[in-house]
Structures are given as C-alpha cells and as structure tokens.
Coordinates of C-alpha atoms in Angstrom, one line a residue:
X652 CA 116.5 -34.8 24.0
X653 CA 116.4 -36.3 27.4
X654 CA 112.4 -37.1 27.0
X655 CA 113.8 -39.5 23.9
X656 CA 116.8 -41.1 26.1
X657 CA 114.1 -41.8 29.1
X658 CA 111.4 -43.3 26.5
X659 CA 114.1 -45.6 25.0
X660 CA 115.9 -46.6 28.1
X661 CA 112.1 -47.6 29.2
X662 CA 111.7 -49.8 26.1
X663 CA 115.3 -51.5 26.8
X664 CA 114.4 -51.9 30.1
X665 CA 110.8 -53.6 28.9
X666 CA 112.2 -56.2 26.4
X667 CA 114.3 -57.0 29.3
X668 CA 112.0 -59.2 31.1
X669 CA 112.2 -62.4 31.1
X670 CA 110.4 -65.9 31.9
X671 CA 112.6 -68.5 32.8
X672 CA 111.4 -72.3 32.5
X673 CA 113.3 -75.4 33.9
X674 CA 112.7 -79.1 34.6
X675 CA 113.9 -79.6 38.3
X676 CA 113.7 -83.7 37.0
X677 CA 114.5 -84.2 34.0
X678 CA 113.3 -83.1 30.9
X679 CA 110.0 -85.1 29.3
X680 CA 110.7 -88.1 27.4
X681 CA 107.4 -89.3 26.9
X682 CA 103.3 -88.2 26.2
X683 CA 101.6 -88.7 29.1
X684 CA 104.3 -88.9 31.6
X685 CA 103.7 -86.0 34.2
X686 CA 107.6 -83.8 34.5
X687 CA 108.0 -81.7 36.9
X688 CA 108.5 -77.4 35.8
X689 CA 108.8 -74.6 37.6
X690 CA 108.3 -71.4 35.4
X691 CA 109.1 -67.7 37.3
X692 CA 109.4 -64.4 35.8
X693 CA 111.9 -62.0 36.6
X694 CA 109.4 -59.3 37.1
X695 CA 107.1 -61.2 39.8
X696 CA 104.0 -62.7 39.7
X697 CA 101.8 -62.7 36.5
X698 CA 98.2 -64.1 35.9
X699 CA 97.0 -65.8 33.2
X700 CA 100.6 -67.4 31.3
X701 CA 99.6 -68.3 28.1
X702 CA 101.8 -71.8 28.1
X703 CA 102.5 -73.9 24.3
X704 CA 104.8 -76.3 22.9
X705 CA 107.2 -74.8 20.5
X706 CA 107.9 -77.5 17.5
X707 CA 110.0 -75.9 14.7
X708 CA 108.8 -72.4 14.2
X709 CA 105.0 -73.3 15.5
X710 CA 103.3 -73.0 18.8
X711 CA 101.0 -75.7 19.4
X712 CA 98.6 -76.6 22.3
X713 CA 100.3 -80.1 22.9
X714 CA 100.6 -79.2 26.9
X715 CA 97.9 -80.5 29.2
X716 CA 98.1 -77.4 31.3
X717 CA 97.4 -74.3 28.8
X718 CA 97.1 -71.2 31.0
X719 CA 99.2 -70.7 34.3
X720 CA 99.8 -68.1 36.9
X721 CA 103.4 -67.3 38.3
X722 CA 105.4 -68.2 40.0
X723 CA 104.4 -72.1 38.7
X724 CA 105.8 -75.3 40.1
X725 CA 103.8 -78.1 39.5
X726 CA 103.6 -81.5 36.5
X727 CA 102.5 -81.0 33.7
X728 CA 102.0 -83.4 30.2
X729 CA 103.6 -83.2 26.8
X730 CA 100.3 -84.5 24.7
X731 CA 102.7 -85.1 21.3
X732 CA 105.4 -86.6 20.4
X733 CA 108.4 -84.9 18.2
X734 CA 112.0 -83.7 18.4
X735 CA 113.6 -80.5 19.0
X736 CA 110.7 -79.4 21.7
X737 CA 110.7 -76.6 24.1
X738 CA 108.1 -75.3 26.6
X739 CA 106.6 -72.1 25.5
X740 CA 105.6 -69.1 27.9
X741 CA 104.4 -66.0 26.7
X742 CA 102.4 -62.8 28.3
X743 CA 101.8 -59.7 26.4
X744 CA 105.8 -60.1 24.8
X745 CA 107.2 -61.6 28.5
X746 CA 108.2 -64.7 27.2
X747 CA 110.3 -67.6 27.7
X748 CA 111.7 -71.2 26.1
X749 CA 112.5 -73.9 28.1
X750 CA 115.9 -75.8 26.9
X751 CA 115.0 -78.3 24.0
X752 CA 113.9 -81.8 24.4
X753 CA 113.0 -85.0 22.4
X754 CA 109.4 -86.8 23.4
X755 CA 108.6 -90.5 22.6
X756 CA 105.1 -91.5 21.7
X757 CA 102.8 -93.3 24.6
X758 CA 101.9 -96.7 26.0
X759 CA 98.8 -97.8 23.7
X760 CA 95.9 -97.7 25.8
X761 CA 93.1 -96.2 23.9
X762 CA 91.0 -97.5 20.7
X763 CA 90.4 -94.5 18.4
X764 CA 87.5 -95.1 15.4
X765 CA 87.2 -92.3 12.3
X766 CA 84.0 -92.2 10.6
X767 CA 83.6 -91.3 7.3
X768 CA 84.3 -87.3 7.5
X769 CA 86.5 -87.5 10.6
X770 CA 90.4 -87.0 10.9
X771 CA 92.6 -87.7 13.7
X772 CA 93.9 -84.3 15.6
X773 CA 95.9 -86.7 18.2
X774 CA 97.8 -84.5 20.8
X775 CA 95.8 -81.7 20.5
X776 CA 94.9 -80.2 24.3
X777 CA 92.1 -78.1 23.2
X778 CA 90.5 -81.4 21.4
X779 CA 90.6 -84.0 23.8
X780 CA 88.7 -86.3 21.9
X781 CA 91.5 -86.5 19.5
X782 CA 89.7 -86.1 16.1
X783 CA 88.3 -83.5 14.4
X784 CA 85.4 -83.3 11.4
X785 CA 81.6 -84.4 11.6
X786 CA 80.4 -87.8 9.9
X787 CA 77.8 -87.6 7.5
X788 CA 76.4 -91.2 5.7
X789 CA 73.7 -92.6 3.8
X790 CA 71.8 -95.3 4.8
X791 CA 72.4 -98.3 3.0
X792 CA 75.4 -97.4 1.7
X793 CA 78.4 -99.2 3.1
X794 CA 81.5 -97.3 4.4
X795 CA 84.6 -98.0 6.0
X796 CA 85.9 -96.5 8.9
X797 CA 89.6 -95.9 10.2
X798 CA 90.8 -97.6 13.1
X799 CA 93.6 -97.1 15.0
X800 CA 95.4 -97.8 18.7
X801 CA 96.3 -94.6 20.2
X802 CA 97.9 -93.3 23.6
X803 CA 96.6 -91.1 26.4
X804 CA 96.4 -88.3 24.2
X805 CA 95.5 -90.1 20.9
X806 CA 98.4 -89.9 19.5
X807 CA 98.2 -93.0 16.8
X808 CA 100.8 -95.7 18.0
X809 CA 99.2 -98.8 15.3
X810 CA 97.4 -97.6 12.2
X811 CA 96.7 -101.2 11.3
X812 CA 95.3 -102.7 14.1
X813 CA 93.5 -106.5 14.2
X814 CA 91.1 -107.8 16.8
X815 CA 89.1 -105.2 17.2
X816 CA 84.9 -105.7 17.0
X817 CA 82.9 -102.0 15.3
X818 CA 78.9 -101.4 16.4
X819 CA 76.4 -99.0 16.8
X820 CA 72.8 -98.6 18.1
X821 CA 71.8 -99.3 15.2
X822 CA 69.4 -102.5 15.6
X823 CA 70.2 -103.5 11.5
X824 CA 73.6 -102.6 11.0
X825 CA 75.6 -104.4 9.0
X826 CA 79.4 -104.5 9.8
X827 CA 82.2 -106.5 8.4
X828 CA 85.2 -105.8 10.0
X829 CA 85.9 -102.2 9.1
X830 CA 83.5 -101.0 6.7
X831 CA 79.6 -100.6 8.0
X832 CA 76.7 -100.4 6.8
X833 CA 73.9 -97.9 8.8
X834 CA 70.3 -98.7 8.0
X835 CA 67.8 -97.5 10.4
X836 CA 66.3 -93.4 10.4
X837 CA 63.9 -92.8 13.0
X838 CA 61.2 -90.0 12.3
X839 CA 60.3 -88.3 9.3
X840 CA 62.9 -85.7 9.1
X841 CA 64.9 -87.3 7.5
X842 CA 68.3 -88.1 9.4
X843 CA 69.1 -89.9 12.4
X844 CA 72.1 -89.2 14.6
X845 CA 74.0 -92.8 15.2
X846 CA 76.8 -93.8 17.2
X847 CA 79.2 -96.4 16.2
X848 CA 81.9 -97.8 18.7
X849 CA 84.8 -99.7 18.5
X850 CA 86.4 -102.1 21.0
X851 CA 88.7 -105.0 21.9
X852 CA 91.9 -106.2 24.0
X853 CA 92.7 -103.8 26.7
X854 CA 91.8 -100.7 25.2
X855 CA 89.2 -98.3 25.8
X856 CA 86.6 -98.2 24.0
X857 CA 85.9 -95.3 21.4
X858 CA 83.4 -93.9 19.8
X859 CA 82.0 -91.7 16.8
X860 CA 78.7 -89.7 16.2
X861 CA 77.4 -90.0 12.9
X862 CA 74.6 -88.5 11.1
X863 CA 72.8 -90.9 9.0
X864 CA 70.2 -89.5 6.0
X865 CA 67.7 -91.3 4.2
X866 CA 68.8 -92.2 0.7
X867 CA 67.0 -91.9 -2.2
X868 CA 63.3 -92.8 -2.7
X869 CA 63.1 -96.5 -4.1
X870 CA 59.8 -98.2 -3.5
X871 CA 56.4 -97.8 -1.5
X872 CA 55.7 -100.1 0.9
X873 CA 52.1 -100.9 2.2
X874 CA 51.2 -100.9 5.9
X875 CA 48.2 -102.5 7.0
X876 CA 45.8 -101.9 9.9
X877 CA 47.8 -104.4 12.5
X878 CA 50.8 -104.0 11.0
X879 CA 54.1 -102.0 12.2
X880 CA 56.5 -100.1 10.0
X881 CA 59.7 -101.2 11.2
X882 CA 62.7 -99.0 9.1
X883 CA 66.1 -100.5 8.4
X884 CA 64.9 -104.3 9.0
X885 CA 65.3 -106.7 6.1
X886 CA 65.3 -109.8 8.3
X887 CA 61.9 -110.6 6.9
X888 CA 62.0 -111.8 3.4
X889 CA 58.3 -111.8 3.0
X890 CA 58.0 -108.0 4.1
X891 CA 60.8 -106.3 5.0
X892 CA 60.5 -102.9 6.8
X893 CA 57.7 -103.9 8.6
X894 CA 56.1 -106.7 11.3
X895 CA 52.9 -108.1 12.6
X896 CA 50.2 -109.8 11.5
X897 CA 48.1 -109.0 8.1
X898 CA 44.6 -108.7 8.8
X899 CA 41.8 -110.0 6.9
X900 CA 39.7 -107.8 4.2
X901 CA 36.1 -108.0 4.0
X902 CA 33.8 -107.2 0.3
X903 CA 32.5 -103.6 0.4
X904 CA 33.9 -102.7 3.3
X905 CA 36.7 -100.3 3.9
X906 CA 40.0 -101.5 4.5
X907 CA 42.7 -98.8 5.4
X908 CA 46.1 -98.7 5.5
X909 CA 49.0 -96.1 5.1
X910 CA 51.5 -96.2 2.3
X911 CA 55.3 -95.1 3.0
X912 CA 58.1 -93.7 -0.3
X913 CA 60.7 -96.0 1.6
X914 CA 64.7 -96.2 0.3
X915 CA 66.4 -99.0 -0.2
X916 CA 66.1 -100.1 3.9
X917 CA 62.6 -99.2 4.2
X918 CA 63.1 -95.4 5.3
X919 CA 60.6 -93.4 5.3
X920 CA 61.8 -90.4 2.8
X921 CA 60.2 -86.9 3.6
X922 CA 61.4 -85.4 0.5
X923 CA 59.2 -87.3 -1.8
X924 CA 55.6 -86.0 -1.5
X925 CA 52.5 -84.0 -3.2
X926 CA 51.6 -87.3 -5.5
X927 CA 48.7 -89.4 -5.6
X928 CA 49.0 -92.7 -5.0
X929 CA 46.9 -96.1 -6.2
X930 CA 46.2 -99.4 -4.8
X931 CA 45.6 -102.4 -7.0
X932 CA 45.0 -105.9 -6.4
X933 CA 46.0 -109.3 -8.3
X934 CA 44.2 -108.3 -11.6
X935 CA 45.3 -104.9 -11.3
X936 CA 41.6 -103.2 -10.7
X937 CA 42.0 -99.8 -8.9
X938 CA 41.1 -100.4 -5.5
X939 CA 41.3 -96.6 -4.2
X940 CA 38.7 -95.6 -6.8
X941 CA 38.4 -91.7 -7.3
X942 CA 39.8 -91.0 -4.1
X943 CA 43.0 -88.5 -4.2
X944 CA 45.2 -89.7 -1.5
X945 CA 48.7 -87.9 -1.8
X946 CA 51.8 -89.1 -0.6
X947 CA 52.9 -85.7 1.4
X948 CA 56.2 -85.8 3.3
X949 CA 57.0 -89.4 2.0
X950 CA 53.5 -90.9 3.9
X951 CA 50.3 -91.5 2.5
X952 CA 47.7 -92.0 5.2
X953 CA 44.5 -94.0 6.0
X954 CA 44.3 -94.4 2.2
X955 CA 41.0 -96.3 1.7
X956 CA 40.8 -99.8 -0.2
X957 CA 37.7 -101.6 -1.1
X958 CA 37.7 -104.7 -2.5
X959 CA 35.1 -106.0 -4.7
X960 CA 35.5 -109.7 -4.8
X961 CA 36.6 -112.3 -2.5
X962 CA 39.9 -114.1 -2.7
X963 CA 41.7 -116.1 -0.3
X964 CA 45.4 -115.4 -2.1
X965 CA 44.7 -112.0 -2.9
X966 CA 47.7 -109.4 -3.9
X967 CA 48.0 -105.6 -3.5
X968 CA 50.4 -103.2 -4.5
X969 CA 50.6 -99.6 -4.7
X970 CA 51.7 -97.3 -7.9
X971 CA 52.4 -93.5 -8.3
X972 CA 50.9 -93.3 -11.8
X973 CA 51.6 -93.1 -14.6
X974 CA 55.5 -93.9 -14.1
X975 CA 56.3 -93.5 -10.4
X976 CA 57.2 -95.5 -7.6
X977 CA 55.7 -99.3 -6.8
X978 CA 56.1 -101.5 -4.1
X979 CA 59.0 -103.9 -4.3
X980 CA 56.8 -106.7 -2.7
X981 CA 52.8 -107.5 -3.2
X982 CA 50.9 -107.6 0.2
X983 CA 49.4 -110.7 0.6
X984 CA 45.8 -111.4 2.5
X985 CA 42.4 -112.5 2.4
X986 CA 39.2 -110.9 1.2
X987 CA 36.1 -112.8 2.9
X988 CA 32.9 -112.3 0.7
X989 CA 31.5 -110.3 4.0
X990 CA 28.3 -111.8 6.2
X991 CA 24.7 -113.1 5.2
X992 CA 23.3 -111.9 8.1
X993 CA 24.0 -108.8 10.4
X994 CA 21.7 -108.1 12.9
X995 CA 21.3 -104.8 15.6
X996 CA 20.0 -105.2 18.8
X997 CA 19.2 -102.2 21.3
X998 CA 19.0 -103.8 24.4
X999 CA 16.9 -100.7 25.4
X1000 CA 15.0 -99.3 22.2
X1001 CA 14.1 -96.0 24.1
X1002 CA 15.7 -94.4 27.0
X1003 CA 15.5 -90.9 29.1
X1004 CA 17.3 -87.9 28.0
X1005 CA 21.3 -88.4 28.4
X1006 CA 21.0 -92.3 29.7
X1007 CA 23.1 -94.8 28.0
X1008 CA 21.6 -97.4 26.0
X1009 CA 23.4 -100.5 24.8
X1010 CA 24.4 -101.5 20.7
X1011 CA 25.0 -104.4 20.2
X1012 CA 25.7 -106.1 16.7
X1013 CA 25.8 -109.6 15.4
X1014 CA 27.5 -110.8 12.2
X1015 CA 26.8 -114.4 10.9
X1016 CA 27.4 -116.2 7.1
X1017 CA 25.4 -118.1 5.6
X1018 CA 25.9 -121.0 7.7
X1019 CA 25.1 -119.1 10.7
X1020 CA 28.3 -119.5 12.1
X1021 CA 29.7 -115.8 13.7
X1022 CA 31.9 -113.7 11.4
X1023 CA 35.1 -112.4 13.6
X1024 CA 37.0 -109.8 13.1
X1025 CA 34.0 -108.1 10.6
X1026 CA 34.5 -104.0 10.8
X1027 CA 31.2 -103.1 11.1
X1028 CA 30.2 -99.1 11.3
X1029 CA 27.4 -97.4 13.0
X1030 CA 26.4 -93.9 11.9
X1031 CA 23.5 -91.8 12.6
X1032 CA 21.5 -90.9 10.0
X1033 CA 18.4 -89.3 11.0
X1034 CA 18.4 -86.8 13.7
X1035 CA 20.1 -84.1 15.5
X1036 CA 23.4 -85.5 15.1
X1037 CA 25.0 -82.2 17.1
X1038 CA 23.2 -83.7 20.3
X1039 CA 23.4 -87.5 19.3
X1040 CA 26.4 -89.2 20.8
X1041 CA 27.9 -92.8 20.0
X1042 CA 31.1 -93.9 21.6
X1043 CA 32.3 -96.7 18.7
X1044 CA 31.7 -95.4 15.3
X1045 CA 34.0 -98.5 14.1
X1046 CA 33.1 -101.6 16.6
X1047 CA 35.3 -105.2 14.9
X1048 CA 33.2 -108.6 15.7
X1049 CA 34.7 -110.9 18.1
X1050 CA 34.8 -114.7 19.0
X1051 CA 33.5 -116.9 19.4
X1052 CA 29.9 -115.6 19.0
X1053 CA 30.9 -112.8 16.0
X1054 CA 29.2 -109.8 18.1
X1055 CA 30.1 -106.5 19.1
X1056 CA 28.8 -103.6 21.4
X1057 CA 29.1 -100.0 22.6
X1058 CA 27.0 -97.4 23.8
X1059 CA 24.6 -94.6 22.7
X1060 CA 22.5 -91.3 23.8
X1061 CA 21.4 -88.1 23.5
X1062 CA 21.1 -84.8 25.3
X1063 CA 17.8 -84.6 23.6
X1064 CA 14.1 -86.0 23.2
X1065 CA 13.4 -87.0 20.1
X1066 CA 13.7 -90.1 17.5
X1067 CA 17.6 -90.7 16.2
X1068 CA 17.7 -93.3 13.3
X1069 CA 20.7 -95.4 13.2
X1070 CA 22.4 -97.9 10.6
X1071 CA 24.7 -100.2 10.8
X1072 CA 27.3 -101.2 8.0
X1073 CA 29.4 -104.2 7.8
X1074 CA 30.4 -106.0 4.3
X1075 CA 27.4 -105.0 2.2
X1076 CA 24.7 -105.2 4.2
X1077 CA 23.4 -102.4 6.6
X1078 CA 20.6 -102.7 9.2
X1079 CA 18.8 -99.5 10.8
X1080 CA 16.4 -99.2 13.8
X1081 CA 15.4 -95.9 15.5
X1082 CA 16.3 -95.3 19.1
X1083 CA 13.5 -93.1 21.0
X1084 CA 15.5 -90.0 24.0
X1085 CA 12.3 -88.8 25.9
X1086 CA 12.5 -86.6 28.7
X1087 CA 11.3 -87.8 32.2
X1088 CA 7.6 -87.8 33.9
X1089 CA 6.1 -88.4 30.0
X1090 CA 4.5 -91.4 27.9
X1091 CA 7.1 -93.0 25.3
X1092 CA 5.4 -95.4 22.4
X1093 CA 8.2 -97.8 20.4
X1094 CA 8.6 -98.5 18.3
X1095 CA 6.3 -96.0 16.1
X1096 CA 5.6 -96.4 13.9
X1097 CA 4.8 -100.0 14.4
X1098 CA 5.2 -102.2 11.8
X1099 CA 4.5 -106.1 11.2
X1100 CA 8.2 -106.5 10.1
X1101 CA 10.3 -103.9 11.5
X1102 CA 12.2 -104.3 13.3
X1103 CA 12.6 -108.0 12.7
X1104 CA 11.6 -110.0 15.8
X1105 CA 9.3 -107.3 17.4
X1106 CA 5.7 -108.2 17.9
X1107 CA 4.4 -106.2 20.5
X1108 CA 4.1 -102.2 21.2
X1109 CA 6.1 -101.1 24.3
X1110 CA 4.4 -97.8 26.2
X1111 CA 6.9 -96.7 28.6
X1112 CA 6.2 -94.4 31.4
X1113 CA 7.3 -93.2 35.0
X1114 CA 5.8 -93.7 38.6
X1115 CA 7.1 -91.0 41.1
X1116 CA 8.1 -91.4 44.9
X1117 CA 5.7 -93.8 47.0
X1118 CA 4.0 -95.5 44.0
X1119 CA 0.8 -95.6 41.9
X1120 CA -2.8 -97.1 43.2
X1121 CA -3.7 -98.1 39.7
X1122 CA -2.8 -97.4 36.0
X1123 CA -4.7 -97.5 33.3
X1124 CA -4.3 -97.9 29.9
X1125 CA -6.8 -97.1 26.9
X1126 CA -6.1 -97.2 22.9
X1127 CA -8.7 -95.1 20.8
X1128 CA -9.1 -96.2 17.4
X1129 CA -9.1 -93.3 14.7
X1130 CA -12.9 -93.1 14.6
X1131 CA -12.7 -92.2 18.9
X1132 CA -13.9 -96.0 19.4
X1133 CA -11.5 -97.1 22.4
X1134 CA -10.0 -100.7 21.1
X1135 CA -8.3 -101.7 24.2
X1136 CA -8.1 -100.7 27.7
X1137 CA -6.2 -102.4 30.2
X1138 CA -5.7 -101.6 34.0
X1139 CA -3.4 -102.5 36.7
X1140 CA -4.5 -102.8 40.2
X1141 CA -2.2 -105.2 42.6
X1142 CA -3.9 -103.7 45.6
X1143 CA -0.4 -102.3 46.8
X1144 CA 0.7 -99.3 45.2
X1145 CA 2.8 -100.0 41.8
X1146 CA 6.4 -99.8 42.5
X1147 CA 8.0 -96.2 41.3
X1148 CA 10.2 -95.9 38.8
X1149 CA 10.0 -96.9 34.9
X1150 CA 7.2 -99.0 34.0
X1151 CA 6.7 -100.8 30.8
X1152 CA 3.0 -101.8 29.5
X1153 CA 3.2 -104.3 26.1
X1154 CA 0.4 -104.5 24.2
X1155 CA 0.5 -107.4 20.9
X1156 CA -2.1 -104.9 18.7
X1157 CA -5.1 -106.3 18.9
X1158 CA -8.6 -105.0 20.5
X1159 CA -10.2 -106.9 24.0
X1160 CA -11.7 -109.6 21.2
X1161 CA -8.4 -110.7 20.2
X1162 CA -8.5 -109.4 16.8
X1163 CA -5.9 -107.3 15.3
X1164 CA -6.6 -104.0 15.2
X1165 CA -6.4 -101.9 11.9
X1166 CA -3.7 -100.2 10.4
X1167 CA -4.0 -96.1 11.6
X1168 CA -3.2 -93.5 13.6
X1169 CA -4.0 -94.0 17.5
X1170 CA -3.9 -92.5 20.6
X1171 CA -2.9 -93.6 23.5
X1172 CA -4.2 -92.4 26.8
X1173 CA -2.4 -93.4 29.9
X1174 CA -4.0 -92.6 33.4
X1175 CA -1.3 -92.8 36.5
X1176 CA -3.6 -92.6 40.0
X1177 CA -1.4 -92.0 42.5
X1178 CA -3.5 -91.1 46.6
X1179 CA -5.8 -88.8 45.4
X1180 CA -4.1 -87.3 42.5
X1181 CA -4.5 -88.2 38.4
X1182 CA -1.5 -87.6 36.4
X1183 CA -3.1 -88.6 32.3
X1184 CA -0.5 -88.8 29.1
X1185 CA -1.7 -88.9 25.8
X1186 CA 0.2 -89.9 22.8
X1187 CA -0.5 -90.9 19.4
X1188 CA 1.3 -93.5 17.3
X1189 CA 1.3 -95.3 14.0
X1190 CA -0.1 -98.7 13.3
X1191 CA 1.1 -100.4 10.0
X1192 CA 0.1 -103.6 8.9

C-alpha cells in the first residue's frame, strides 16, 4: 500500500511542473514585429523547447523561433495573423500558454506569384517561401498565375493587386498581365525547368519554379545543313523554330539535313519516334528514295535528299506516310543543275611512304565560271584503304576561283586510286606511296589522255648525302632494244635529295615510241659506288 501512495504522489508531483511564458513589453500586435518573452520552467533548465502558436484548439508553426532552451529571454516573431493567440511551450508533457493575444496582419513589403499547381502557406515558419505545391505546364498553353502583395511572412495583405510586370527566362514567353504562356524546352527529354518572376512598386520581387513539358506532337520541321533549330521562337513567319541561312542544293548530290516531330512551338518531342520519314519536293517526287530513316526519340538525323532536277523555287516537305505528321511550312531553296567541269589536281602525283600530298579540286559550269559552295566528295577506291588516309572526305568549293583542297597519304607503298564526286560528275587519278632509296614511274600506266593535261612520264628517284657524279637513264623497248637513254653530268655532283627525270615518250629520233611494256633502268654514280633501279611500266597509246 505505501509502494501505490509513493508512485502516485510521484505522478502528482510530475504533472506539477510547469512552464511559465510572459511578455515583459507588451504582448504582439503585429507579424513581424519582434516582442520581447521570457519563458522559465519551474523545474530548471531544459534543452530543446518545442515552442508553437496555439490558434483555437491547433498548434501551428507561426513563431520564427521554433525550438528553445531554458531559461529563454530574447524577441521573437508571430509569422500569422489571428485572434485569441497564445504562445505554446511544450517538452515531453512540461508545458505552458502564454496569456492570449490578438495579432494584426504586416506592412506589405513582399510580391508573392502562384504558378499553376502552387498555393499560398503564408505564415508558415517551417516554409519560408510562403507557398506550397510544384508547377507543372505545357508549353504553349497559356495559364494564369495568382498574384498577390504579402508581408514579411507572406501573409497575403492584397489579393488583387495592379502594377505589377510577370517574366521568366524564357526568351519566347508570351505574358499578358497575369496569365503566361511558356514556349521554349531545351534538350530532348522532354521538360524544361522555368522560372517565372514577378515585380513592381516597392516590393520584392518573387519568384516560382515551373516545370514546363513538351506538348503534343504537331508537325515536322526540316533543318538544313546551315541552319539552327531554335525551339519556342515564332518570330519568324517564314520558318519558325529555326534560324540561319538555307543553303543551296546541287543535282545528284547529297543534301542532308535532320528532321524534328516539333509541338505547336517547335519542341522537339521525344515521345514520338520508331517511324520512317519522307522528303518530297514541289511535285511531290520522293526525294529520300529507299532509304529507311526513322524518326527515333522525336529526331530524324542526317536523312539524305537528292534531288534530281534543278529549280530555283524549289519546295520540300517531310511526311510520315501513309497518314502521319507533315511539316507546317515547305522549305524553300535552290537546286543548281551541278558543274560541267570538275577537275583534280595532285599537286604531287607520287610521294614517299607517310608524306602528305596535296588534293586539290576545281568545279566550273559551263561557262567556265567557278561553282561555290559545290559539296564535292573524295573516296578511295582502289587500294588498301586500312593504311590510306584522307583528311576531308567532304571538301565545299569556295570563292572566288570555285576550288577546294586537303591532304592525303599512306603508311604504305603501293598505287591508291582516288575519285572525286561532285554533282554528277566524278574524276579519278591514282596517287603512287613508294618507300625511300627506290625508282617511282607515274603515272603507269601512261596513257595519251589520262590524266587530262599530262604529257610526259615523271621517274622519280633519291640521291643520298654528298650527291651524285652522274645519272643515267635508259628505256628498253619490249624486244631489249634500249629507245632512250639520257645522262646527267653537271660536272659538280647532283644535289641530294628527290630528283625528278621527265621523259615526253619518244626514242633519241624524236619519234613516239610504241605502245608496251618497258623497263626502265636508272644508274645513280655516286664516288666510286653504282646504286642501279630497274622498273617496268606501261605505255598506252
């Protein structure tokens, strides 16, 4: 029995303890006016004071200062306004009220701006931004957001505020006064994260995040090679949703551009995808041939046109067959009929074993007037292409003479044929890689017309350190007869280095020699040593 009159004197003695709370100053009056408190408990210090307002029968976090330790004396804020208000102290059942009081709203000092999504939670200490919610929109669709003049602790003090001005980063919003219009998603996953700001007067400013997704999938749009996909603009009536200029198309050769599912502000949208897409011109001829390009992820790329006629108003539009998306608006360019002439010129038809050697190429109409801006493509197509190398498979003509160049080589001897392709015409011409210290014949075979402009045989060869005495050339006929013989003697040894002898295919009469198969023998004296190279090569008349 006296165990149960000690346990319950211990619980009396427990609910006993108390926290007082008083206002030295006054009582608060207003949010955001700092009071002074001073809050004790009977049983000595304590850490951690969990500290609310008391509104009614709820406890809410409208005090700036939320966790205390006592003894306390210090300011603190009411954040919200009401009547009937007492401060609120509580610790694991030590608790205690203040005396009631009656708080004002606060001076108007901040701009406050709800997106769609968003509510105001004004007063709130745990949510100092003063609204709650996330903003989800669809570009292009107009929506209208709340606005409202708030005090220190976003309390709303005018719900229908005037003279206020709404943007965003958003370079193509549209706004009129409260309802916006978001336009522009960067990337492709679909959604951009925006934020829109209000501001005005005296006020600070506010602001909102908003998530803005692409809409639906309205229309392809065409992009092509110098142009720029530019989402959310429709400044440009022409082309909206994309800037620069549109370069020129050439007959039978390759024109490629990309090919966007855009929404209704040019938006790239990822959702739409695994389809085939079509390009057609004026007269609606399928311009992508066979070719399968899908549209995946909403983005078709480096889909392949070629045009077949010239047209200097010529339209093109895209279509997902047989009932899918088209574009909204027909590209517009012009489709040259391509060059009369296109010429290659190696300005060094055979080289050592890894040394550059120049391409350069030449495009010209009919007028012989320079083509610019011609795509002209250079392949290799005979040869080890694993060793080949060219550094501009894809060279465009210039001005104001229409040519072009870049470089080629190889790691290894041989013969690598080359073509060039530009409009419809290609041109080909063999470049000779020969390793160092031996004879090179070019071009071989030689031919009257090929390449055009070359009327002489070129034998190329090497003179080591300090020079050669004399050289000597002979050219044996296919019956062993020797048809030409030529020697060099300056009397000074021949400078070392590459040497180059031409010889214009005909014998020590003059006469042209036969078509066959010869060999050369070349015969390097250098002191009191003979170096000799033989090679054979083709004459074709």
């Amino acid at each position: 029995m006296k165990k149960a009159i000690l346990l319950t004197l211990l619980v009396v003695v427990a609910a006993s303890a108390a926290i007082t709370i008083t206002f030295p100053s006054g009582t608060p009056t207003k949010v955001g006016v700092p009071v002074d408190v001073s809050i004790v408990s009977d049983q000595g210090p304590k850490d951690d004071i969990d500290l609310r307002v008391r509104s009614g029968s709820d406890n809410k976090s409208w005090v700036d200062t939320l966790t205390i330790d006592l003894p306390f004396t210090g300011k603190i804020e009411i954040t919200h306004d009401g009547t009937g208000l007492m401060l609120y102290a509580n610790k694991l059942g030590d608790e205690g009220l203040s005396e009631s009081f009656n708080v004002t709203l606060g001076d108007p000092v901040n701009w406050q701006i709800l997106a769609p999504g968003e509510t105001n939670d004004g007063g709130n200490a745990e949510n100092p931004s003063g609204k709650t919610g996330n903003s989800v929109v669809t570009a292009g669709v107009p929506e209208t957001y709340d606005v409202n003049v708030c005090d220190k602790w976003y309390n709303i003090v005018v719900d229908t505020p005037t003279d206020f001005v709404i943007h965003s980063d958003d370079p193509f919003e549209h706004v009129d006064d409260d309802v916006v219009e978001l336009r522009r998603v960067f990337g492709f996953n679909g959604f951009t994260n925006r934020t829109v700001t209000v501001s005005g007067g005296a006020y600070e400013n506010d602001e909102s995040t908003v998530r803005v997704n692409v809409n639906d999938p309205v229309a392809l749009l065409i992009i092509t090679p110098d142009e720029e996909h530019v989402p959310g603009d429709d400044s440009t009536s022409n082309y909206p949703g994309k800037s620069g200029e549109i370069r020129d198309a050439t007959v039978g050769t390759a024109y490629i551009v990309d090919i966007y599912a855009v929404d209704t502000c040019w938006n790239v949208v990822p959702s739409y995808g695994a389809t085939d897409v079509n390009v057609y011109d004026l007269v609606d001829e399928n311009l992508t041939g066979d070719t399968a390009d899908p549209i995946v992820a909403g983005v078709a790329e480096d889909v392949e046109v070629s045009f077949k006629r010239s047209n200097a108003n010529e339209y093109i539009h895209a279509e997902v067959p047989p009932d899918g998306l088209k574009t909204k608006y027909d590209t517009r360019l012009t489709v040259t009929g391509g060059p009369k002439n296109l010429n290659m010129t190696l300005i060094h038809e055979s080289e050592p074993v890894k040394v550059h050697a120049t391409l350069e190429v030449e495009a010209l109409d009919g007028d012989d007037q320079p083509v610019i801006n011609l795509p002209v493509s250079i392949e290799l197509i005979e040869g080890n292409a694993a060793v080949f190398h060219i550094k501009d498979t894809l060279l465009y003509t210039e001005a104001p003479d229409g040519k072009a160049s870049t470089e080629i080589w190889a790691d290894t001897s041989g013969d690598y044929k080359i073509r060039i392709s530009g409009g419809e015409l290609t041109v080909d011409t063999t470049f000779s890689v020969y390793e160092l210290g031996k004879l090179v014949i070019y071009p071989n075979p030689f031919k009257y017309n090929t390449p055009v402009g070359v009327t002489s045989i070129n034998f190329k060869y090497e003179v080591g350190e300090g020079g050669a005495d004399e050289v000597v050339l002979l050219i044996v006929d296919p019956f062993g007869n020797i048809a030409y013989k030529a020697t060099y003697d300056s009397g000074t040894p021949l400078e070392p280095g590459f040497q180059i002898i031409t010889w214009d295919g005909c014998n020590s009469k003059g006469v042209r020699v036969a078509s066959g198969l010869y060999q050369a023998v070349l015969r390097v004296k250098m002191g009191l040593s003979t170096e000799t190279y033989p090679e054979k090569f083709m004459v074709i008349w």
